[in-house]
Amino acid sequence: TRQDNFLEQRKQRNDRIQKRHDKAKDRSANYFDALRKRAQTDEQKQAVEDFVNAVHDAAGIRKAAMETAIKTFREGLDALAQARQTTLETAIDDFKNATRAAIDKAKNSCGADADFKSIKDTFHKEMKAAREAFKQAREALKDAKADLDELREARNEALKAAQEEFRQALEQAREALKDVFASTGSNK
């Protein structure tokens, strides 16, 4: 079903994200090990540890902000999907009920010796109205794209803000590390 496909895609997306996180963790661990090997004095070793801690703290804050943004987006997306499904089911039920009512009315009118042409015209008008109402309900579903765009925009802004905050914290930690290495004579 559509819901199963949606959930499978979400699972695959989560798996891809987890693989990227694991790769990044390995790269940063290798980078931190290389920094630790480069540090020669106690002051440099302490600066490296401070840098590592600052990066871990900033990464933790970024991860929490990103997870919150993604969770909020997904909850909004789920709510939109549920609202769409409910609206669609209601529109289908309304169409079926209007169709049944038009057919029943036409059958009852035929039994009452009414004019065939007027019965036919009334039936066609009622069916046309039912189809038009269903069409309008379906068109209203297309307006949900604006809501989805708002969710996307909010998520993207939150992700950008988290990334920028991380970048700034990383830059500050890097500058502090550079200063220590420069002041102790090892500027490699």
PDB file of C-alpha atoms in Angstrom:
ATOM      1  CA  THR A   1       0.000   0.000   0.000  1.00  0.00           C
ATOM      2  CA  ARG A   2       0.942   3.615  -0.244  1.00  0.00           C
ATOM      3  CA  GLN A   3       1.470   3.857   3.530  1.00  0.00           C
ATOM      4  CA  ASP A   4       3.787   0.828   3.515  1.00  0.00           C
ATOM      5  CA  ASN A   5       5.838   2.328   0.675  1.00  0.00           C
ATOM      6  CA  PHE A   6       6.032   5.596   2.574  1.00  0.00           C
ATOM      7  CA  LEU A   7       7.258   3.856   5.725  1.00  0.00           C
ATOM      8  CA  GLU A   8       9.777   1.784   3.749  1.00  0.00           C
ATOM      9  CA  GLN A   9      11.182   4.935   2.113  1.00  0.00           C
ATOM     10  CA  ARG A  10      11.463   6.591   5.517  1.00  0.00           C
ATOM     11  CA  LYS A  11      13.312   3.548   6.880  1.00  0.00           C
ATOM     12  CA  GLN A  12      15.728   3.574   3.926  1.00  0.00           C
ATOM     13  CA  ARG A  13      16.321   7.295   4.421  1.00  0.00           C
ATOM     14  CA  ASN A  14      17.053   6.728   8.121  1.00  0.00           C
ATOM     15  CA  ASP A  15      19.494   3.928   7.206  1.00  0.00           C
ATOM     16  CA  ARG A  16      21.339   6.196   4.736  1.00  0.00           C
ATOM     17  CA  ILE A  17      21.559   8.936   7.354  1.00  0.00           C
ATOM     18  CA  GLN A  18      22.906   6.487   9.929  1.00  0.00           C
ATOM     19  CA  LYS A  19      25.582   5.274   7.496  1.00  0.00           C
ATOM     20  CA  ARG A  20      26.675   8.868   6.853  1.00  0.00           C
ATOM     21  CA  HIS A  21      26.796   9.520  10.597  1.00  0.00           C
ATOM     22  CA  ASP A  22      28.937   6.431  11.133  1.00  0.00           C
ATOM     23  CA  LYS A  23      31.338   7.472   8.352  1.00  0.00           C
ATOM     24  CA  ALA A  24      31.634  10.979   9.769  1.00  0.00           C
ATOM     25  CA  LYS A  25      32.264   9.587  13.241  1.00  0.00           C
ATOM     26  CA  ASP A  26      35.090   7.418  11.900  1.00  0.00           C
ATOM     27  CA  ARG A  27      36.633  10.345   9.995  1.00  0.00           C
ATOM     28  CA  SER A  28      36.518  12.622  13.011  1.00  0.00           C
ATOM     29  CA  ALA A  29      37.990   9.901  15.268  1.00  0.00           C
ATOM     30  CA  ASN A  30      40.902   9.501  12.826  1.00  0.00           C
ATOM     31  CA  TYR A  31      41.351  13.281  12.709  1.00  0.00           C
ATOM     32  CA  PHE A  32      41.345  13.547  16.500  1.00  0.00           C
ATOM     33  CA  ASP A  33      43.880  10.704  16.766  1.00  0.00           C
ATOM     34  CA  ALA A  34      46.164  12.489  14.317  1.00  0.00           C
ATOM     35  CA  LEU A  35      45.871  15.706  16.340  1.00  0.00           C
ATOM     36  CA  ARG A  36      46.687  13.879  19.554  1.00  0.00           C
ATOM     37  CA  LYS A  37      49.815  12.403  17.950  1.00  0.00           C
ATOM     38  CA  ARG A  38      50.908  15.848  16.792  1.00  0.00           C
ATOM     39  CA  ALA A  39      50.600  17.365  20.255  1.00  0.00           C
ATOM     40  CA  GLN A  40      53.979  17.290  21.983  1.00  0.00           C
ATOM     41  CA  THR A  41      53.736  19.486  25.074  1.00  0.00           C
ATOM     42  CA  ASP A  42      51.252  19.208  27.917  1.00  0.00           C
ATOM     43  CA  GLU A  43      49.743  22.519  26.864  1.00  0.00           C
ATOM     44  CA  GLN A  44      49.218  21.235  23.305  1.00  0.00           C
ATOM     45  CA  LYS A  45      47.774  17.962  24.573  1.00  0.00           C
ATOM     46  CA  GLN A  46      45.317  19.866  26.769  1.00  0.00           C
ATOM     47  CA  ALA A  47      44.405  22.156  23.844  1.00  0.00           C
ATOM     48  CA  VAL A  48      43.724  19.118  21.648  1.00  0.00           C
ATOM     49  CA  GLU A  49      41.487  17.594  24.325  1.00  0.00           C
ATOM     50  CA  ASP A  50      39.682  20.926  24.728  1.00  0.00           C
ATOM     51  CA  PHE A  51      39.229  21.051  20.945  1.00  0.00           C
ATOM     52  CA  VAL A  52      37.901  17.481  20.841  1.00  0.00           C
ATOM     53  CA  ASN A  53      35.462  18.223  23.666  1.00  0.00           C
ATOM     54  CA  ALA A  54      34.320  21.451  22.014  1.00  0.00           C
ATOM     55  CA  VAL A  55      33.717  19.622  18.722  1.00  0.00           C
ATOM     56  CA  HIS A  56      31.799  16.845  20.479  1.00  0.00           C
ATOM     57  CA  ASP A  57      29.681  19.377  22.368  1.00  0.00           C
ATOM     58  CA  ALA A  58      28.929  21.376  19.225  1.00  0.00           C
ATOM     59  CA  ALA A  59      28.153  18.203  17.292  1.00  0.00           C
ATOM     60  CA  GLY A  60      25.795  17.046  20.040  1.00  0.00           C
ATOM     61  CA  ILE A  61      23.953  20.351  20.013  1.00  0.00           C
ATOM     62  CA  ARG A  62      23.734  20.271  16.215  1.00  0.00           C
ATOM     63  CA  LYS A  63      22.498  16.685  16.217  1.00  0.00           C
ATOM     64  CA  ALA A  64      19.792  17.467  18.776  1.00  0.00           C
ATOM     65  CA  ALA A  65      18.642  20.526  16.793  1.00  0.00           C
ATOM     66  CA  MET A  66      18.600  18.561  13.538  1.00  0.00           C
ATOM     67  CA  GLU A  67      16.734  15.640  15.057  1.00  0.00           C
ATOM     68  CA  THR A  68      14.149  18.039  16.486  1.00  0.00           C
ATOM     69  CA  ALA A  69      13.720  19.760  13.119  1.00  0.00           C
ATOM     70  CA  ILE A  70      13.360  16.453  11.295  1.00  0.00           C
ATOM     71  CA  LYS A  71      10.966  15.068  13.907  1.00  0.00           C
ATOM     72  CA  THR A  72       8.808  18.191  13.710  1.00  0.00           C
ATOM     73  CA  PHE A  73       8.808  17.991   9.919  1.00  0.00           C
ATOM     74  CA  ARG A  74       7.867  14.317   9.913  1.00  0.00           C
ATOM     75  CA  GLU A  75       5.095  14.815  12.451  1.00  0.00           C
ATOM     76  CA  GLY A  76       3.708  17.655  10.346  1.00  0.00           C
ATOM     77  CA  LEU A  77       4.018  15.531   7.236  1.00  0.00           C
ATOM     78  CA  ASP A  78       2.178  12.664   8.932  1.00  0.00           C
ATOM     79  CA  ALA A  79      -0.562  15.057  10.056  1.00  0.00           C
ATOM     80  CA  LEU A  80      -0.912  16.421   6.509  1.00  0.00           C
ATOM     81  CA  ALA A  81      -1.097  12.898   5.086  1.00  0.00           C
ATOM     82  CA  GLN A  82      -3.725  11.897   7.622  1.00  0.00           C
ATOM     83  CA  ALA A  83      -5.771  15.033   6.939  1.00  0.00           C
ATOM     84  CA  ARG A  84      -5.509  14.395   3.203  1.00  0.00           C
ATOM     85  CA  GLN A  85      -6.629  10.802   3.623  1.00  0.00           C
ATOM     86  CA  THR A  86      -9.572  11.822   5.802  1.00  0.00           C
ATOM     87  CA  THR A  87     -10.615  14.544   3.368  1.00  0.00           C
ATOM     88  CA  LEU A  88     -10.381  12.161   0.435  1.00  0.00           C
ATOM     89  CA  GLU A  89     -12.395   9.459   2.206  1.00  0.00           C
ATOM     90  CA  THR A  90     -15.045  12.017   3.138  1.00  0.00           C
ATOM     91  CA  ALA A  91     -15.217  13.267  -0.455  1.00  0.00           C
ATOM     92  CA  ILE A  92     -15.604   9.710  -1.769  1.00  0.00           C
ATOM     93  CA  ASP A  93     -18.329   8.947   0.771  1.00  0.00           C
ATOM     94  CA  ASP A  94     -20.151  12.181  -0.084  1.00  0.00           C
ATOM     95  CA  PHE A  95     -19.959  11.343  -3.787  1.00  0.00           C
ATOM     96  CA  LYS A  96     -21.283   7.818  -3.225  1.00  0.00           C
ATOM     97  CA  ASN A  97     -24.115   9.116  -1.045  1.00  0.00           C
ATOM     98  CA  ALA A  98     -25.059  11.810  -3.562  1.00  0.00           C
ATOM     99  CA  THR A  99     -25.004   9.233  -6.365  1.00  0.00           C
ATOM    100  CA  ARG A 100     -27.205   6.821  -4.404  1.00  0.00           C
ATOM    101  CA  ALA A 101     -29.602   9.630  -3.520  1.00  0.00           C
ATOM    102  CA  ALA A 102     -29.862  10.690  -7.179  1.00  0.00           C
ATOM    103  CA  ILE A 103     -30.497   7.097  -8.288  1.00  0.00           C
ATOM    104  CA  ASP A 104     -33.072   6.488  -5.552  1.00  0.00           C
ATOM    105  CA  LYS A 105     -34.832   9.741  -6.362  1.00  0.00           C
ATOM    106  CA  ALA A 106     -34.935   8.831 -10.049  1.00  0.00           C
ATOM    107  CA  LYS A 107     -36.309   5.338  -9.254  1.00  0.00           C
ATOM    108  CA  ASN A 108     -38.981   6.751  -6.977  1.00  0.00           C
ATOM    109  CA  SER A 109     -39.942   9.364  -9.553  1.00  0.00           C
ATOM    110  CA  CYS A 110     -40.313   6.680 -12.224  1.00  0.00           C
ATOM    111  CA  GLY A 111     -42.785   4.807 -10.030  1.00  0.00           C
ATOM    112  CA  ALA A 112     -44.863   7.956  -9.522  1.00  0.00           C
ATOM    113  CA  ASP A 113     -45.700   8.357 -13.234  1.00  0.00           C
ATOM    114  CA  ALA A 114     -43.680  11.573 -13.543  1.00  0.00           C
ATOM    115  CA  ASP A 115     -42.409  13.016 -16.810  1.00  0.00           C
ATOM    116  CA  PHE A 116     -39.455  10.935 -18.066  1.00  0.00           C
ATOM    117  CA  LYS A 117     -37.606  13.953 -19.499  1.00  0.00           C
ATOM    118  CA  SER A 118     -37.803  15.887 -16.237  1.00  0.00           C
ATOM    119  CA  ILE A 119     -36.685  12.804 -14.263  1.00  0.00           C
ATOM    120  CA  LYS A 120     -33.731  12.410 -16.627  1.00  0.00           C
ATOM    121  CA  ASP A 121     -32.805  16.118 -16.455  1.00  0.00           C
ATOM    122  CA  THR A 122     -33.017  16.126 -12.649  1.00  0.00           C
ATOM    123  CA  PHE A 123     -30.914  12.972 -12.447  1.00  0.00           C
ATOM    124  CA  HIS A 124     -28.237  14.440 -14.743  1.00  0.00           C
ATOM    125  CA  LYS A 125     -28.166  17.720 -12.775  1.00  0.00           C
ATOM    126  CA  GLU A 126     -27.776  15.882  -9.471  1.00  0.00           C
ATOM    127  CA  MET A 127     -25.030  13.632 -10.860  1.00  0.00           C
ATOM    128  CA  LYS A 128     -23.251  16.638 -12.322  1.00  0.00           C
ATOM    129  CA  ALA A 129     -23.456  18.410  -8.961  1.00  0.00           C
ATOM    130  CA  ALA A 130     -22.076  15.309  -7.195  1.00  0.00           C
ATOM    131  CA  ARG A 131     -19.197  15.065  -9.673  1.00  0.00           C
ATOM    132  CA  GLU A 132     -18.479  18.789  -9.330  1.00  0.00           C
ATOM    133  CA  ALA A 133     -18.464  18.585  -5.535  1.00  0.00           C
ATOM    134  CA  PHE A 134     -16.059  15.617  -5.706  1.00  0.00           C
ATOM    135  CA  LYS A 135     -13.845  17.464  -8.176  1.00  0.00           C
ATOM    136  CA  GLN A 136     -13.715  20.515  -5.896  1.00  0.00           C
ATOM    137  CA  ALA A 137     -12.814  18.341  -2.915  1.00  0.00           C
ATOM    138  CA  ARG A 138      -9.964  16.807  -4.916  1.00  0.00           C
ATOM    139  CA  GLU A 139      -8.798  20.258  -6.014  1.00  0.00           C
ATOM    140  CA  ALA A 140      -8.731  21.365  -2.371  1.00  0.00           C
ATOM    141  CA  LEU A 141      -6.258  18.561  -1.697  1.00  0.00           C
ATOM    142  CA  LYS A 142      -3.826  20.165  -4.118  1.00  0.00           C
ATOM    143  CA  ASP A 143      -3.751  23.235  -1.867  1.00  0.00           C
ATOM    144  CA  ALA A 144      -1.967  21.114   0.743  1.00  0.00           C
ATOM    145  CA  LYS A 145       1.229  21.689  -1.251  1.00  0.00           C
ATOM    146  CA  ALA A 146       1.507  25.140   0.340  1.00  0.00           C
ATOM    147  CA  ASP A 147       1.355  23.549   3.803  1.00  0.00           C
ATOM    148  CA  LEU A 148       4.029  21.054   2.790  1.00  0.00           C
ATOM    149  CA  ASP A 149       6.207  23.859   1.467  1.00  0.00           C
ATOM    150  CA  GLU A 150       5.857  25.671   4.811  1.00  0.00           C
ATOM    151  CA  LEU A 151       6.948  22.528   6.662  1.00  0.00           C
ATOM    152  CA  ARG A 152       9.917  22.094   4.333  1.00  0.00           C
ATOM    153  CA  GLU A 153      10.944  25.719   4.699  1.00  0.00           C
ATOM    154  CA  ALA A 154      10.765  25.574   8.511  1.00  0.00           C
ATOM    155  CA  ARG A 155      12.805  22.362   8.545  1.00  0.00           C
ATOM    156  CA  ASN A 156      15.410  23.723   6.163  1.00  0.00           C
ATOM    157  CA  GLU A 157      15.768  26.956   8.155  1.00  0.00           C
ATOM    158  CA  ALA A 158      16.222  24.997  11.385  1.00  0.00           C
ATOM    159  CA  LEU A 159      18.813  22.749   9.731  1.00  0.00           C
ATOM    160  CA  LYS A 160      20.701  25.738   8.331  1.00  0.00           C
ATOM    161  CA  ALA A 161      20.675  27.480  11.707  1.00  0.00           C
ATOM    162  CA  ALA A 162      21.986  24.342  13.449  1.00  0.00           C
ATOM    163  CA  GLN A 163      24.706  23.916  10.851  1.00  0.00           C
ATOM    164  CA  GLU A 164      25.732  27.561  11.095  1.00  0.00           C
ATOM    165  CA  GLU A 165      25.889  27.394  14.894  1.00  0.00           C
ATOM    166  CA  PHE A 166      28.052  24.266  14.610  1.00  0.00           C
ATOM    167  CA  ARG A 167      30.314  25.924  12.060  1.00  0.00           C
ATOM    168  CA  GLN A 168      30.841  28.931  14.323  1.00  0.00           C
ATOM    169  CA  ALA A 169      31.597  26.769  17.377  1.00  0.00           C
ATOM    170  CA  LEU A 170      33.999  24.667  15.307  1.00  0.00           C
ATOM    171  CA  GLU A 171      35.745  27.786  14.019  1.00  0.00           C
ATOM    172  CA  GLN A 172      36.194  29.128  17.559  1.00  0.00           C
ATOM    173  CA  ALA A 173      37.607  25.803  18.755  1.00  0.00           C
ATOM    174  CA  ARG A 174      39.927  25.641  15.738  1.00  0.00           C
ATOM    175  CA  GLU A 175      41.224  29.168  16.387  1.00  0.00           C
ATOM    176  CA  ALA A 176      41.906  28.343  20.036  1.00  0.00           C
ATOM    177  CA  LEU A 177      43.800  25.206  18.995  1.00  0.00           C
ATOM    178  CA  LYS A 178      45.816  27.129  16.394  1.00  0.00           C
ATOM    179  CA  ASP A 179      46.716  29.764  18.961  1.00  0.00           C
ATOM    180  CA  VAL A 180      48.086  27.168  21.371  1.00  0.00           C
ATOM    181  CA  PHE A 181      50.089  25.389  18.692  1.00  0.00           C
ATOM    182  CA  ALA A 182      51.405  28.733  17.399  1.00  0.00           C
ATOM    183  CA  SER A 183      52.407  29.943  20.861  1.00  0.00           C
ATOM    184  CA  THR A 184      54.253  26.717  21.676  1.00  0.00           C
ATOM    185  CA  GLY A 185      56.208  26.702  18.440  1.00  0.00           C
ATOM    186  CA  SER A 186      54.595  23.790  16.564  1.00  0.00           C
ATOM    187  CA  ASN A 187      52.495  25.341  13.820  1.00  0.00           C
ATOM    188  CA  LYS A 188      52.085  22.358  11.478  1.00  0.00           C
TER     189      LYS A 188
END
